[in-house]
Short mmCIF file of C-alpha atoms (C1' of nucleotides) in Angstrom, two decimals:
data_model
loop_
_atom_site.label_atom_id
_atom_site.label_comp_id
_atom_site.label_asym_id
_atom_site.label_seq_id
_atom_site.Cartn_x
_atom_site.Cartn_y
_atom_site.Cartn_z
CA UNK A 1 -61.16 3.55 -18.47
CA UNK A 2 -58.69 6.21 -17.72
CA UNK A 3 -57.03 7.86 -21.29
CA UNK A 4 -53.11 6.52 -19.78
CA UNK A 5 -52.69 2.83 -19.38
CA UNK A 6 -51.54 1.36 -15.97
CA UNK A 7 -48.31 0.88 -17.58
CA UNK A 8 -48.04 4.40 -19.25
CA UNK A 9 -48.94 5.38 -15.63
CA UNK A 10 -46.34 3.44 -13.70
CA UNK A 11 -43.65 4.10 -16.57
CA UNK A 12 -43.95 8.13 -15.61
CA UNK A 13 -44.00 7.52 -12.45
CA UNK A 14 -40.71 5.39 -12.68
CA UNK A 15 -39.41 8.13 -14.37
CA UNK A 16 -39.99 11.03 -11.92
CA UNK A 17 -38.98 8.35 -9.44
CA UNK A 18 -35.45 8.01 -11.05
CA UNK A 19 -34.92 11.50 -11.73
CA UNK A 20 -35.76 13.06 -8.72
CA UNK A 21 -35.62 11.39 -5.72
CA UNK A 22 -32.57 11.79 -3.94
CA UNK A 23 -32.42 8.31 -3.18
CA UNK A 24 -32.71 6.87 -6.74
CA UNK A 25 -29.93 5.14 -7.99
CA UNK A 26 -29.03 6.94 -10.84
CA UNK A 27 -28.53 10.14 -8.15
CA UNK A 28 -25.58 7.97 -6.13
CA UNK A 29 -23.59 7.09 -9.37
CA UNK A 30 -23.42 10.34 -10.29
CA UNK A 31 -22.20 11.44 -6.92
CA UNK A 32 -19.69 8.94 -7.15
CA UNK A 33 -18.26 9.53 -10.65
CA UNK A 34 -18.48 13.11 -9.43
CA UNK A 35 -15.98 12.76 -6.94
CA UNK A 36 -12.81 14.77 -7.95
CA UNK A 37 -10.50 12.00 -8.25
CA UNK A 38 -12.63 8.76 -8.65
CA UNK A 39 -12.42 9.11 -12.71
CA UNK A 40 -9.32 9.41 -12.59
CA UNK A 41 -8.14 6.82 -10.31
CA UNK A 42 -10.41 4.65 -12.46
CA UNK A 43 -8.96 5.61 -15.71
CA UNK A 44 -5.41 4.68 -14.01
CA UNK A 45 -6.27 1.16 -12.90
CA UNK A 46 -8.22 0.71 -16.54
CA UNK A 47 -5.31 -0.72 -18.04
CA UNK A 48 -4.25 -3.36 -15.53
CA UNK A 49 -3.23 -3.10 -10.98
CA UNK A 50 -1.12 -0.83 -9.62
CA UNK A 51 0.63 0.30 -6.87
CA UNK A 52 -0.41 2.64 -4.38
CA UNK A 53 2.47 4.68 -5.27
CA UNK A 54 2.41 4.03 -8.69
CA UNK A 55 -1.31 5.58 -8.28
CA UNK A 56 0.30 7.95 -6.80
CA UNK A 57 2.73 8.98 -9.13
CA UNK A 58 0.45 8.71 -12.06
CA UNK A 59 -2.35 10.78 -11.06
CA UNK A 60 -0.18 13.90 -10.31
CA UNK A 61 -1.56 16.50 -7.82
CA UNK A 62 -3.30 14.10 -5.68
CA UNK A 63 -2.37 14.33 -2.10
CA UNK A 64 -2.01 11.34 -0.14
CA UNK A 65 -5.11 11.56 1.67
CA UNK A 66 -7.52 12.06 -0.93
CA UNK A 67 -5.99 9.24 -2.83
CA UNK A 68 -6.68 6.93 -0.25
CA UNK A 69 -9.89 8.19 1.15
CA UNK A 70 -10.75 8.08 -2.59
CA UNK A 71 -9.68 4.32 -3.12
CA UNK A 72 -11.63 3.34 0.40
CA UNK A 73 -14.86 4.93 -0.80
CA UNK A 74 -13.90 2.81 -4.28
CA UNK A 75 -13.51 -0.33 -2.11
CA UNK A 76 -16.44 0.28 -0.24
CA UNK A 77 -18.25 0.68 -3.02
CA UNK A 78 -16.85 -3.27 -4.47
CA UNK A 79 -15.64 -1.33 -7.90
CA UNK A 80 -11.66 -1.95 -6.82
CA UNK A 81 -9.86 -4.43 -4.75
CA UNK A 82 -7.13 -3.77 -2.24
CA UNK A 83 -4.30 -6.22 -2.09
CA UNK A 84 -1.81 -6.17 0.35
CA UNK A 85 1.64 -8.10 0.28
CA UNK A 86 2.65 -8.35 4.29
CA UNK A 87 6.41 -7.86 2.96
CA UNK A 88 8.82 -5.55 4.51
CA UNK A 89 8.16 -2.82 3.51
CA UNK A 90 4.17 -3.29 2.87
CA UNK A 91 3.30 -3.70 -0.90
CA UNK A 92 -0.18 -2.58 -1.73
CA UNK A 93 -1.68 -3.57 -5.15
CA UNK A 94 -5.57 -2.15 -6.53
CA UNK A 95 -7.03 -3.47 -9.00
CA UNK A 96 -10.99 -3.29 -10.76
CA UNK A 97 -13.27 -5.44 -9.65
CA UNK A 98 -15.15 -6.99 -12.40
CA UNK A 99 -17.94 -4.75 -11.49
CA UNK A 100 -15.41 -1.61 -11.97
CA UNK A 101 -14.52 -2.71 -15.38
CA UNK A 102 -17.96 -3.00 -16.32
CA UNK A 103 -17.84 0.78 -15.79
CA UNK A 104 -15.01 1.61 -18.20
CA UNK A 105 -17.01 1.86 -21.63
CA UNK A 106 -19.04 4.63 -19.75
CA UNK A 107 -15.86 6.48 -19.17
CA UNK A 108 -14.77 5.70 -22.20
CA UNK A 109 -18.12 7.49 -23.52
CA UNK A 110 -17.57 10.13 -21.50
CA UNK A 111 -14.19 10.34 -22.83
CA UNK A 112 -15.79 10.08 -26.14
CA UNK A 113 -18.02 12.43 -25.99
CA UNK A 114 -15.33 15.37 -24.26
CA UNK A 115 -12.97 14.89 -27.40
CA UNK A 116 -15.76 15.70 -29.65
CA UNK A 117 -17.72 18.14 -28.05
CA UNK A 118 -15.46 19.96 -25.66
CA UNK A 119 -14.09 22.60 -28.16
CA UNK A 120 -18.09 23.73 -28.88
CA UNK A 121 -18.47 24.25 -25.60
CA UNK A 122 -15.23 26.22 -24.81
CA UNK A 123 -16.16 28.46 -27.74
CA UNK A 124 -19.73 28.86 -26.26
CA UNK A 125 -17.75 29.94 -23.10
CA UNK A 126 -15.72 32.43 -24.85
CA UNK A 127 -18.63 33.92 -26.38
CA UNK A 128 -21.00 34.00 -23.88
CA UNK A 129 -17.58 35.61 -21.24
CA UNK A 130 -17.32 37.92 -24.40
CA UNK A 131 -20.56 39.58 -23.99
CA UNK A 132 -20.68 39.36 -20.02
CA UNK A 133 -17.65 41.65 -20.11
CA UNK A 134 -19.30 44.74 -21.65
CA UNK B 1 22.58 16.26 -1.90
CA UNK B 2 19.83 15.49 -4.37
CA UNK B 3 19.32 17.44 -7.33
CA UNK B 4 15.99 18.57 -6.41
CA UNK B 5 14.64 19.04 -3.19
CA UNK B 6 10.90 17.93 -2.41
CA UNK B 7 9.41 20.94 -2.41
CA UNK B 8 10.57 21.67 -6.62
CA UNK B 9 9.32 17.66 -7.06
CA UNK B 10 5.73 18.46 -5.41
CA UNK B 11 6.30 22.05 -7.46
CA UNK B 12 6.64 20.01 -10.55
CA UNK B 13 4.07 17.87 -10.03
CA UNK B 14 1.76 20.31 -9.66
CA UNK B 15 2.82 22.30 -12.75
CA UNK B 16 2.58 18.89 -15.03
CA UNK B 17 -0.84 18.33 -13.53
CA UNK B 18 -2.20 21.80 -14.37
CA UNK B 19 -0.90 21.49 -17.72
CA UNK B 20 -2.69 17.71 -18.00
CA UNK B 21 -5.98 19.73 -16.56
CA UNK B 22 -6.16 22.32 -19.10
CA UNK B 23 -5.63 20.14 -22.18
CA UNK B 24 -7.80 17.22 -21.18
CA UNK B 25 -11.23 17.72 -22.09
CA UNK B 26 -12.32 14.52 -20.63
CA UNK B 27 -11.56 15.79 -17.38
CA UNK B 28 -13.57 19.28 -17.87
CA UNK B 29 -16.22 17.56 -18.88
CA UNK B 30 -16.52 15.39 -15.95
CA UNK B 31 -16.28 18.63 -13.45
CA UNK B 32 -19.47 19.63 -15.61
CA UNK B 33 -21.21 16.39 -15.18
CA UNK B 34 -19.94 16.17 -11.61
CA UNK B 35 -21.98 19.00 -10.57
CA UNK B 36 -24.80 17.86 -8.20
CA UNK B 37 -27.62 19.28 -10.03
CA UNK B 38 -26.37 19.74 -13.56
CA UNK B 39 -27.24 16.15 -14.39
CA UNK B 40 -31.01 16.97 -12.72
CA UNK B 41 -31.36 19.83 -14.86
CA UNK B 42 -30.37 18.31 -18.12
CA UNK B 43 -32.70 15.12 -17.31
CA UNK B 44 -35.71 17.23 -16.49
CA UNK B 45 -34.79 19.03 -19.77
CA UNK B 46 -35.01 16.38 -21.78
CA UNK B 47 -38.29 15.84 -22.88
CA UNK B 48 -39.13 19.13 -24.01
CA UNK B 49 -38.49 23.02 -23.03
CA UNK B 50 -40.07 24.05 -19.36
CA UNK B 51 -39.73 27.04 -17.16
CA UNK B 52 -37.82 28.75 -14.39
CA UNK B 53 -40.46 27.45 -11.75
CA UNK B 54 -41.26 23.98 -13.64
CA UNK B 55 -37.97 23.15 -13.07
CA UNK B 56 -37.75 24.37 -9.82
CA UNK B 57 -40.93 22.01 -9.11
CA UNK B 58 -39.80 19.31 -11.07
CA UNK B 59 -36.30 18.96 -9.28
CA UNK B 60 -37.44 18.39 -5.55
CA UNK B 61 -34.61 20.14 -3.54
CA UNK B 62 -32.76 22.32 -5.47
CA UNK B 63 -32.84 26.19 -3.56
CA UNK B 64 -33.09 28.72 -6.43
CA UNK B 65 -29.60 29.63 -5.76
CA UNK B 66 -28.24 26.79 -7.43
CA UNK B 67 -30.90 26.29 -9.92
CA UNK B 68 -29.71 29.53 -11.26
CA UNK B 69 -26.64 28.97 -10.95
CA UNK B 70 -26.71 25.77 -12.69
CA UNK B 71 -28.60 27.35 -15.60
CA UNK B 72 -26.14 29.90 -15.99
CA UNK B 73 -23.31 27.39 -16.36
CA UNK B 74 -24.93 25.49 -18.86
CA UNK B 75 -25.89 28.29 -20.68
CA UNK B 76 -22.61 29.18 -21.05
CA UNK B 77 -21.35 26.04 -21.98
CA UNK B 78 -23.85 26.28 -24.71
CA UNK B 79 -25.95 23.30 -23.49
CA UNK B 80 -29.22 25.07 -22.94
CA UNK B 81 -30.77 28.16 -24.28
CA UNK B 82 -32.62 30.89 -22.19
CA UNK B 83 -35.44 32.49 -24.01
CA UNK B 84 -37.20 35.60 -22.17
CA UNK B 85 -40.83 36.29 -22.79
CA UNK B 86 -41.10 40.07 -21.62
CA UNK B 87 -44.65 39.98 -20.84
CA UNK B 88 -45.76 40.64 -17.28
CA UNK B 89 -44.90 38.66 -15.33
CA UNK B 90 -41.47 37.97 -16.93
CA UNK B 91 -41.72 34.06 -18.38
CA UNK B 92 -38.59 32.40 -19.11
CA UNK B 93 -37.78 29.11 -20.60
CA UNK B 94 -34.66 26.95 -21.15
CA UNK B 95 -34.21 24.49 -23.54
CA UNK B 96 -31.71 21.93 -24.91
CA UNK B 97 -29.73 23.34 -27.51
CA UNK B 98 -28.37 20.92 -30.11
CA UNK B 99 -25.26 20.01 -28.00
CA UNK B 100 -26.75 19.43 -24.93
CA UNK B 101 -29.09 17.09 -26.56
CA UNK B 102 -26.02 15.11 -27.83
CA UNK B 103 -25.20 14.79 -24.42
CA UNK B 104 -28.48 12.63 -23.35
CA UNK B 105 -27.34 9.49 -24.80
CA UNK B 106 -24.18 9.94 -22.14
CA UNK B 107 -26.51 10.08 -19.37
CA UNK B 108 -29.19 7.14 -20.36
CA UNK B 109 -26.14 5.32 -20.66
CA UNK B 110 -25.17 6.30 -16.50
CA UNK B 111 -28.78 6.10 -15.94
CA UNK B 112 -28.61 2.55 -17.33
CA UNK B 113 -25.56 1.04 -15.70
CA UNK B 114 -26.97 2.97 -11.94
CA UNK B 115 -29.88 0.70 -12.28
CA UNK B 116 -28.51 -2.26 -13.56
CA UNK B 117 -25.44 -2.58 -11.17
CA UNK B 118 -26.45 -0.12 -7.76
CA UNK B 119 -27.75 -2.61 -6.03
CA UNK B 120 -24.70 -4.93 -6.42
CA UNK B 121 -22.34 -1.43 -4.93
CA UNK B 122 -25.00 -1.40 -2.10
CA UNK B 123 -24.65 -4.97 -1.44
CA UNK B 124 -20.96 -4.06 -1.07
CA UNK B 125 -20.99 -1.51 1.07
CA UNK B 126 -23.28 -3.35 3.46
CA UNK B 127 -20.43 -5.75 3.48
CA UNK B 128 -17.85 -3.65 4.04
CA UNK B 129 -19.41 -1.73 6.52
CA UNK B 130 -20.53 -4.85 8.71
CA UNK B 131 -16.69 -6.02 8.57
CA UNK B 132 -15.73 -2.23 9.75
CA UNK B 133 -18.49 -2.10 12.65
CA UNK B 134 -16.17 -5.11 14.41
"C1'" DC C 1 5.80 1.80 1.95
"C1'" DG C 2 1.25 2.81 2.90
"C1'" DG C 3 -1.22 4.73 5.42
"C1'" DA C 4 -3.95 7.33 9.96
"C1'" DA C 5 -4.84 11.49 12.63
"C1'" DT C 6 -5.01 16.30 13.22
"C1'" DC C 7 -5.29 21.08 11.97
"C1'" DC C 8 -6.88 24.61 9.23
"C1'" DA C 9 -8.12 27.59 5.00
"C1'" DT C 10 -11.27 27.87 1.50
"C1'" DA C 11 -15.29 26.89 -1.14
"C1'" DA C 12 -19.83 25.04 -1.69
"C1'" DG C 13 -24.37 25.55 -0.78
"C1'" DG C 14 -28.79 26.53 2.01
"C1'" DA C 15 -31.93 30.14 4.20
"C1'" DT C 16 -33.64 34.48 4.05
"C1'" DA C 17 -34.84 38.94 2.36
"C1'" DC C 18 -35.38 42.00 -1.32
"C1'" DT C 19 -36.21 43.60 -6.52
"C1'" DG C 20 -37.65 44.68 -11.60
"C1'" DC D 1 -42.28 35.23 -12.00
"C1'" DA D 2 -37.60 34.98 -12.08
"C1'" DG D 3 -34.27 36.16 -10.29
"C1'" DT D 4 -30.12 39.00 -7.05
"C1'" DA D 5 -27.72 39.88 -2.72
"C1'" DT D 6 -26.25 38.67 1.79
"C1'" DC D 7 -25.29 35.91 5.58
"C1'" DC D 8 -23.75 31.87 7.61
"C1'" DT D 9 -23.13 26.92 8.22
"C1'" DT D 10 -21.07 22.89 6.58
"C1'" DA D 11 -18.25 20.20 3.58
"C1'" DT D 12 -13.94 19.74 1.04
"C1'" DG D 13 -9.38 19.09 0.67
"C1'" DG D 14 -4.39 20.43 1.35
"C1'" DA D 15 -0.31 20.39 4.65
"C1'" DT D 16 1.82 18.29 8.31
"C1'" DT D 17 3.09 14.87 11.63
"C1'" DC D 18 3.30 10.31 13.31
"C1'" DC D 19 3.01 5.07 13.03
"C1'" DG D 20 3.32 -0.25 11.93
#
DNA sequence: CGGAATCCATAAGGATACTG
DNA sequence: CAGTATCCTTATGGATTCCG
């Protein structure tokens, strides 16, 4: 009888598994959400569709081809739709999937977190810049 | 004649949007997060302190450039502490400080909703891809 | 309007070699 | 052991131009 149960055993190896591997799942969220732009964009169609130039408009600094390559990938990934109006000129609406809204408490969370923690860590920054400089 | 040409729109877009960057913690936290290996790092830090080269073995594919790197930045941030042992050889360790621990719920919580919902983004981008292969 | 395609500067990151 | 320094390749992303 081995001292670690065959659960124990396949629990820690689960973990490593998850943690590690550079195929785990947990790995290719966080290179999504780490995209640049993705939270964002999210965050924008969190409260209802929008245009691709309201997009646009409201997430300023994007350029035009990151916002789109950024909404494919989203697309792609089923988290947004793309809806297009064959009008003259083309209208263009995105809007979360329900599997994209299912990830707004976790930015939300994150959001959560920031706002409390984010001064702490700016004065940890300050301090630790403080004694770099000498 | 407009009042403002393109160039001072795109000029004060990009002034609003530096201003939105530097007050929003939410997004400065999620350029943290967003690193590729900072999430690693804090996960294999998680259940207890370890050292330079446990982590190195622990986090298959990480060059020691960015391990240190990483380390650095999260020292900084005041998420983990580096404690040198002078003996010979040097042995250092890093541990969760008290905020980075705070941050663990944030990723069990990404952790959770990667394993719960990846394989429904997979199935969609099988999909999509398949339709963009035509 | 909502893109696609191209060009190009910069930054990220890996490999290697060396050090206290 | 725990890094630092350097080189060099690749990825990222902005600007611009053109199109249905």
């Amino acid at each position: 009888m081995p001292t670690r149960t065959a659960a124990q055993r396949r629990e820690e190896a689960a973990r490593a598994y998850d943690a590690f591997i550079a195929v785990c799942p947990t790995r290719q969220l966080v290179d999504r959400i780490s995209d640049k732009w993705v939270t964002l964009v999210l965050c924008a169609l969190g409260d209802g569709p929008k245009r691709y130039s309201d997009l646009s408009r409201r997430i300023a600094g994007v350029s035009q081809k990151m916002l789109t390559q950024t909404l494919r990938s989203l697309e792609r990934d089923g988290l947004v739709v793309r809806e297009v109006t064959p009008s003259v000129p083309v209208r263009v609406d995105y809007e979360l999937t329900p599997l994209g809204t299912t990830l707004m408490p976790l930015i939300a969370a994150i959001k959560t977190w920031a706002e409390t923690h984010m001064d702490e860590v700016a004065t940890s920054r300050e301090a630790y810049d403080a004694v770099a400089a000498r």
